[in-house]
Coordinates of C-alpha atoms and ligand atoms in Angstrom, one line a residue:
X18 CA -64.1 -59.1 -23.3
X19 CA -67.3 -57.4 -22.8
X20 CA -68.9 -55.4 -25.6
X21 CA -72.2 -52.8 -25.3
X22 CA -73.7 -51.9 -29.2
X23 CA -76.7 -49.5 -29.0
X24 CA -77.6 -49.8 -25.2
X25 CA -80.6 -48.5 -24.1
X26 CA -82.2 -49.2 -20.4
X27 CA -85.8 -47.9 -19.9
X28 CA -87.3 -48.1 -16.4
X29 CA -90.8 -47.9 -16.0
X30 CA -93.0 -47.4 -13.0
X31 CA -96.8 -47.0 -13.1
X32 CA -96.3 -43.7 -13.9
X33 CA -92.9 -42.5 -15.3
X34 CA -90.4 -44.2 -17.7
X35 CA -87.1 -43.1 -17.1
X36 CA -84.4 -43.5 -19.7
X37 CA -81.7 -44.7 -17.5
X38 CA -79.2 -45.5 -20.7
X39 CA -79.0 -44.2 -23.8
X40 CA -77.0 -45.4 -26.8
X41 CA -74.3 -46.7 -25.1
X42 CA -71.6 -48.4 -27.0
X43 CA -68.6 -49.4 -25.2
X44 CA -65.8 -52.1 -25.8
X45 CA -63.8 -53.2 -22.5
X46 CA -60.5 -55.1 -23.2
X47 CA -58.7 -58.1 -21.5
X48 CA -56.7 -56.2 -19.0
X49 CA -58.3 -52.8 -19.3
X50 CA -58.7 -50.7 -16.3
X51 CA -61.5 -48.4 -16.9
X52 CA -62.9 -46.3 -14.6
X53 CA -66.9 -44.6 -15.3
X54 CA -67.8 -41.2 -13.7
X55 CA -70.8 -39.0 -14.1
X56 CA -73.4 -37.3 -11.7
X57 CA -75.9 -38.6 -9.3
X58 CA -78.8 -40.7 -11.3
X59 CA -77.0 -40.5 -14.7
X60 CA -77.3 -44.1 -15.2
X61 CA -73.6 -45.5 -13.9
X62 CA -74.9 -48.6 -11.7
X63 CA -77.2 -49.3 -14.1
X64 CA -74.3 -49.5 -16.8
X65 CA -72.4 -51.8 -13.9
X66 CA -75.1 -53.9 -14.1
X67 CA -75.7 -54.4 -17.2
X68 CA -72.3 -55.3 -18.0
X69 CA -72.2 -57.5 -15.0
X70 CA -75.5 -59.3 -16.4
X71 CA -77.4 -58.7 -13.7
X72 CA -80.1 -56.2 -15.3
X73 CA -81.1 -56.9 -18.8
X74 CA -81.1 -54.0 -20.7
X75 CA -84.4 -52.7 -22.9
X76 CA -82.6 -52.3 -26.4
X77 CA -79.0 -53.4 -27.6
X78 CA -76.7 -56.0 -27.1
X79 CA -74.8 -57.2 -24.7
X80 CA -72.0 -59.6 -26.0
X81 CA -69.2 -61.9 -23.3
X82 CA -66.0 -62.6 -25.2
X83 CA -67.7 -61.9 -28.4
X84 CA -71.3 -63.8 -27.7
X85 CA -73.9 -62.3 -27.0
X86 CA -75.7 -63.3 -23.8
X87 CA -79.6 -62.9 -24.5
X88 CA -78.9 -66.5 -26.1
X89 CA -78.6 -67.7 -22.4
X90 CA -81.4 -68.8 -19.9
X91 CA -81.0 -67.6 -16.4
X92 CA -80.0 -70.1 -14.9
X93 CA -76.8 -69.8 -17.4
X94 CA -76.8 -66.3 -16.5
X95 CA -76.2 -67.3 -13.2
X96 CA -73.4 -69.5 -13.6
X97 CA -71.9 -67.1 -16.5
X98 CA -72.0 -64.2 -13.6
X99 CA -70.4 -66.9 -11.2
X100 CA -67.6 -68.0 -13.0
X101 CA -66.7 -64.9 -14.7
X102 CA -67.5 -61.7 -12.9
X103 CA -66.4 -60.6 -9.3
X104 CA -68.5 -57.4 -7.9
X105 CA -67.4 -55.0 -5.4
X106 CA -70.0 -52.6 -4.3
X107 CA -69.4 -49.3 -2.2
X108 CA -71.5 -50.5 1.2
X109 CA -69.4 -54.1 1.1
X110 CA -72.3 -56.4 1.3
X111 CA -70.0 -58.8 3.3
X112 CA -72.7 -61.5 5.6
X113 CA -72.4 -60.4 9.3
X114 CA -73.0 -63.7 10.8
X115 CA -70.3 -65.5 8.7
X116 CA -66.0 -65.4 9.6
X117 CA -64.3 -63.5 7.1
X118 CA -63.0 -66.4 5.6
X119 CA -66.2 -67.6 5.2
X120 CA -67.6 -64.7 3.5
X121 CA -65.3 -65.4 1.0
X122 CA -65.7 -68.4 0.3
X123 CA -68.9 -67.7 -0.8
X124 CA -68.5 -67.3 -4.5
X125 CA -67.0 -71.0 -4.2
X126 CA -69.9 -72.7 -2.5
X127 CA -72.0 -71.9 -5.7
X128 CA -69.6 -74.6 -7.8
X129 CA -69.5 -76.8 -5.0
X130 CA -66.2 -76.5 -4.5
X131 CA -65.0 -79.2 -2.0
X132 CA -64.1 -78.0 1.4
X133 CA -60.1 -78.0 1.5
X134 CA -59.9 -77.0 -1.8
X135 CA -62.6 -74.1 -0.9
X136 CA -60.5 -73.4 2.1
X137 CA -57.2 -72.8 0.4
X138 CA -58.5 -70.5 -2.6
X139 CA -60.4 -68.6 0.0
X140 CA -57.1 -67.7 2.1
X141 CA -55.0 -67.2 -1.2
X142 CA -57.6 -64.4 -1.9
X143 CA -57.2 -63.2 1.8
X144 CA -53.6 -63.2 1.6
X145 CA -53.6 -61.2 -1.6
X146 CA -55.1 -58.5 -0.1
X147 CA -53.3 -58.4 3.1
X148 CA -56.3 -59.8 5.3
X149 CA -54.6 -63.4 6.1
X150 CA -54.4 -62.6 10.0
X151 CA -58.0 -61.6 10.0
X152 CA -59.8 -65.1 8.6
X153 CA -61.3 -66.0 12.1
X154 CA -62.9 -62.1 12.3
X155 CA -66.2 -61.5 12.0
X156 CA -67.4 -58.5 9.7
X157 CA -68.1 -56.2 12.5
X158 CA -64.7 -57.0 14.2
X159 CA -63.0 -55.3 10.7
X160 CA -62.5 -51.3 10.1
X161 CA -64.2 -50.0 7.0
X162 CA -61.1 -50.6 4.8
X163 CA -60.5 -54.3 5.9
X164 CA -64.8 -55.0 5.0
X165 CA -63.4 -54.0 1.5
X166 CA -60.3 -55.6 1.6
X167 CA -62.6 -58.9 2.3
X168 CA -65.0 -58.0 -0.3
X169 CA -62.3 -57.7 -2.8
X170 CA -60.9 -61.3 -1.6
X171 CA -64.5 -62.6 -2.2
X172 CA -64.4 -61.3 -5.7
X173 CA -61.5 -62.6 -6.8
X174 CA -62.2 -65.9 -4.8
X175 CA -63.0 -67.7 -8.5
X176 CA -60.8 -66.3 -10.7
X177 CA -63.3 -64.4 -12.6
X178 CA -62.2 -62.7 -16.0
X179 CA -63.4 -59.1 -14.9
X180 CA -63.8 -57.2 -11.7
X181 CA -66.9 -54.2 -11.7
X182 CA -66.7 -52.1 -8.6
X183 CA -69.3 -49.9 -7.5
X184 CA -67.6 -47.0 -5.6
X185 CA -65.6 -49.5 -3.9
X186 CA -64.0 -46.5 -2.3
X187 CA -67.2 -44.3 -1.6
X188 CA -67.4 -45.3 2.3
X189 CA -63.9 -44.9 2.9
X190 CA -61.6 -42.2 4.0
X191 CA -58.9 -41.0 1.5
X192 CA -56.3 -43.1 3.1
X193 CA -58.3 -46.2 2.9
X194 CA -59.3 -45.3 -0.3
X195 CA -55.7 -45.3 -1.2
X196 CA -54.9 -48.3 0.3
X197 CA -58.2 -50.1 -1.5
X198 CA -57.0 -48.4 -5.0
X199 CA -53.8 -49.9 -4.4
X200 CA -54.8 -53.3 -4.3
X201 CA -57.0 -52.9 -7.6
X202 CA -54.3 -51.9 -9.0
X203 CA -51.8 -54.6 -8.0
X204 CA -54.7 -56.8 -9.4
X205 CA -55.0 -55.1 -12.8
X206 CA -51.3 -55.1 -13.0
X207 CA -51.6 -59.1 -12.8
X208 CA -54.1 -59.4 -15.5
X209 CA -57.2 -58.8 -14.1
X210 CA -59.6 -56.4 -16.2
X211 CA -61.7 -53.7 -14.3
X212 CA -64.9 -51.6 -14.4
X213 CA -65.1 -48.9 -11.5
X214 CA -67.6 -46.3 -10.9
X215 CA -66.2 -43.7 -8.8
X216 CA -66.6 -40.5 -8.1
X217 CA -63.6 -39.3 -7.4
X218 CA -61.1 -38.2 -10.5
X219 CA -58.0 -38.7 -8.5
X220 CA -59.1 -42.3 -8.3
X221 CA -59.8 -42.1 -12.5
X222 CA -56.9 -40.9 -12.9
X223 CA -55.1 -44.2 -11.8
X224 CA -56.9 -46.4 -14.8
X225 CA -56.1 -46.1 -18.1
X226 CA -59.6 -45.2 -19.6
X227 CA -62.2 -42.7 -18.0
X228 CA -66.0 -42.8 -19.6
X229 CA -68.1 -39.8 -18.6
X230 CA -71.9 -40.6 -18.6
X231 CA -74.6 -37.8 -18.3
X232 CA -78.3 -38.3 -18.4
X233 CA -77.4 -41.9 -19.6
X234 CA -75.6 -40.9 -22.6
X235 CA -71.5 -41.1 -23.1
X236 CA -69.5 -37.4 -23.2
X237 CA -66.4 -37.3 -24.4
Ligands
ADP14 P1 -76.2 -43.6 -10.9 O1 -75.6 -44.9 -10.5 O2 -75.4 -42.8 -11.9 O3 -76.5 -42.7 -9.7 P2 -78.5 -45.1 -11.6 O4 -78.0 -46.1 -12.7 O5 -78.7 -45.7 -10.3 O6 -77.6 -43.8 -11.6 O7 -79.9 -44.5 -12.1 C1 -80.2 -44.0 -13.4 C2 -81.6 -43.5 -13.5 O8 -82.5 -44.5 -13.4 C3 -82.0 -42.6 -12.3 O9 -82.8 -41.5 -12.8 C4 -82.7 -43.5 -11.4 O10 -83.7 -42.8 -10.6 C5 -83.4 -44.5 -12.3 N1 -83.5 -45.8 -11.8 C6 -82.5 -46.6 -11.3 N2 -83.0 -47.8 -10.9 C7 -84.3 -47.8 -11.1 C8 -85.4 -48.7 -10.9 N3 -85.2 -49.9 -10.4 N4 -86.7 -48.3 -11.2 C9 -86.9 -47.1 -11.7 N5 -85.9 -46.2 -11.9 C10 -84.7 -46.5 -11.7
ADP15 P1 -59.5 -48.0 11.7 O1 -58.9 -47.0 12.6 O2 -58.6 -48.4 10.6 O3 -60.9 -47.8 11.3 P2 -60.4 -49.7 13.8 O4 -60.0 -48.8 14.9 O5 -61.8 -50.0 13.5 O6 -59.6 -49.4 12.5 O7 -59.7 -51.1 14.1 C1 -58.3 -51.2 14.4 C2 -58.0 -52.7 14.4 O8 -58.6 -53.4 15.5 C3 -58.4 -53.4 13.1 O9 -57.3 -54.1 12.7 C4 -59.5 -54.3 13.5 O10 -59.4 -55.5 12.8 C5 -59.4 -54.5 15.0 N1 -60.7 -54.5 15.6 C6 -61.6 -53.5 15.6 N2 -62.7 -53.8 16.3 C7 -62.5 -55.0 16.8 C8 -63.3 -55.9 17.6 N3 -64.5 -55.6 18.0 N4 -62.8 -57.1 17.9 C9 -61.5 -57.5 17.4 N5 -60.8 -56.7 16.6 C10 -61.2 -55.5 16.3

């Protein structure tokens, strides 16, 4: 589904360069569930984001169901990210002054998706992760695990073909954190395929595939 061959991300700054990634080859599978741990600064949002085409990287190739994307413009990018790739990041990044069921139908607005249609898909996506009697709630109205719970709903909203989740369970307590893991699950077991950072190995241990990065390079 999404293949890495010979990654490497450089930033530079006026005065350092910083080899974020290094050699990275990686090959994630339709219905994988693959969870990436590693220290502080080793390199594991960058490696989110340059799977989730949001960060090109400075060597390598990047390739989307078996074609690679540097052939695309940006504002294929764009749509490419839209229509196939749902985020989830560790602080939510839901839009305070928006219901919850208009947050998620954010993704949607993008296609221009009409309004019932819009409406519909967004409370599906609620309903799947047990939010449907929250809609009319407003962000700050919702306990840390219900924000995720509507950030999840947001990125699954379109039907994307993969899910990358930045420490969706790094603000949470345990319980919530359970509770959040749960529902990735339930999604995996229904087809979707996932990348997750995390840094917690009892999380890990629920996927079926751990990569260990440090100092942008893959251990085994
Ligand atoms: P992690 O997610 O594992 O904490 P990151 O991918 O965020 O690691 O960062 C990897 C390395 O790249 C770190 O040394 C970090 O300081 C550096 N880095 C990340 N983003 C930038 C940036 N935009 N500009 C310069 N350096 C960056
Ligand atoms: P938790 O203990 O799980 O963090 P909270 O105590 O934050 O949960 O919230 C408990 C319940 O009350 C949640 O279902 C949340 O949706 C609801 N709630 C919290 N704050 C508000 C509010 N300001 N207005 C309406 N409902 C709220």
């Amino acid at each position: 589904m999404i293949t890495l061959k010979n990654i490497e991300k450089v930033y530079r700054t006026s005065s350092i360069e910083t080899l974020a990634l290094n050699n990275i080859n990686l090959d994630i599978k339709k219905g994988e569930f693959v969870s990436i741990m590693g220290p502080s600064g080793c390199g594991k949002s960058t490696l989110l984001n340059v799977m989730g085409l949001l960060d090109e990287p400075s060597k390598g190739s990047v390739q989307l169901d078996g074609q690679p994307v540097k052939q695309y413009k940006d504002k294929e990018l764009a749509r490419l990210r839209n229509q196939q790739i749902g985020f989830i990041f560790q602080s939510f990044h839901l839009i305070n002054d928006l219901s919850v069921l208009d947050n998620v139908e954010i993704p949607l607005l993008y296609r221009a998706t009409n309004g019932r249609p819009r409406r519909d898909n967004a409370q599906e996506a609620l309903e799947k992760v047990g939010l449907s009697n929250r809609m009319k709630h407003f962000p700050s109205q919702l306990s840390g695990g219900q924000k995720q719970r509507v950030a999840i709903a947001r990125a699954i909203v379109g039907n994307p073909n993969i899910i990358l989740a930045d420490e969706p369970t790094g603000n949470l307590d345990s319980a919530m954190g359970n509770e959040i893991m749960n529902i990735l699950q339930d999604l995996n077991n229904d087809g979707a395929t996932i990348v997750m950072v995390t840094h917690d190995e009892q999380m890990a241990k629920r996927t079926h595939r751990l990569i260990r990065l440090f100092d942008g390079t893959q251990v085994l």
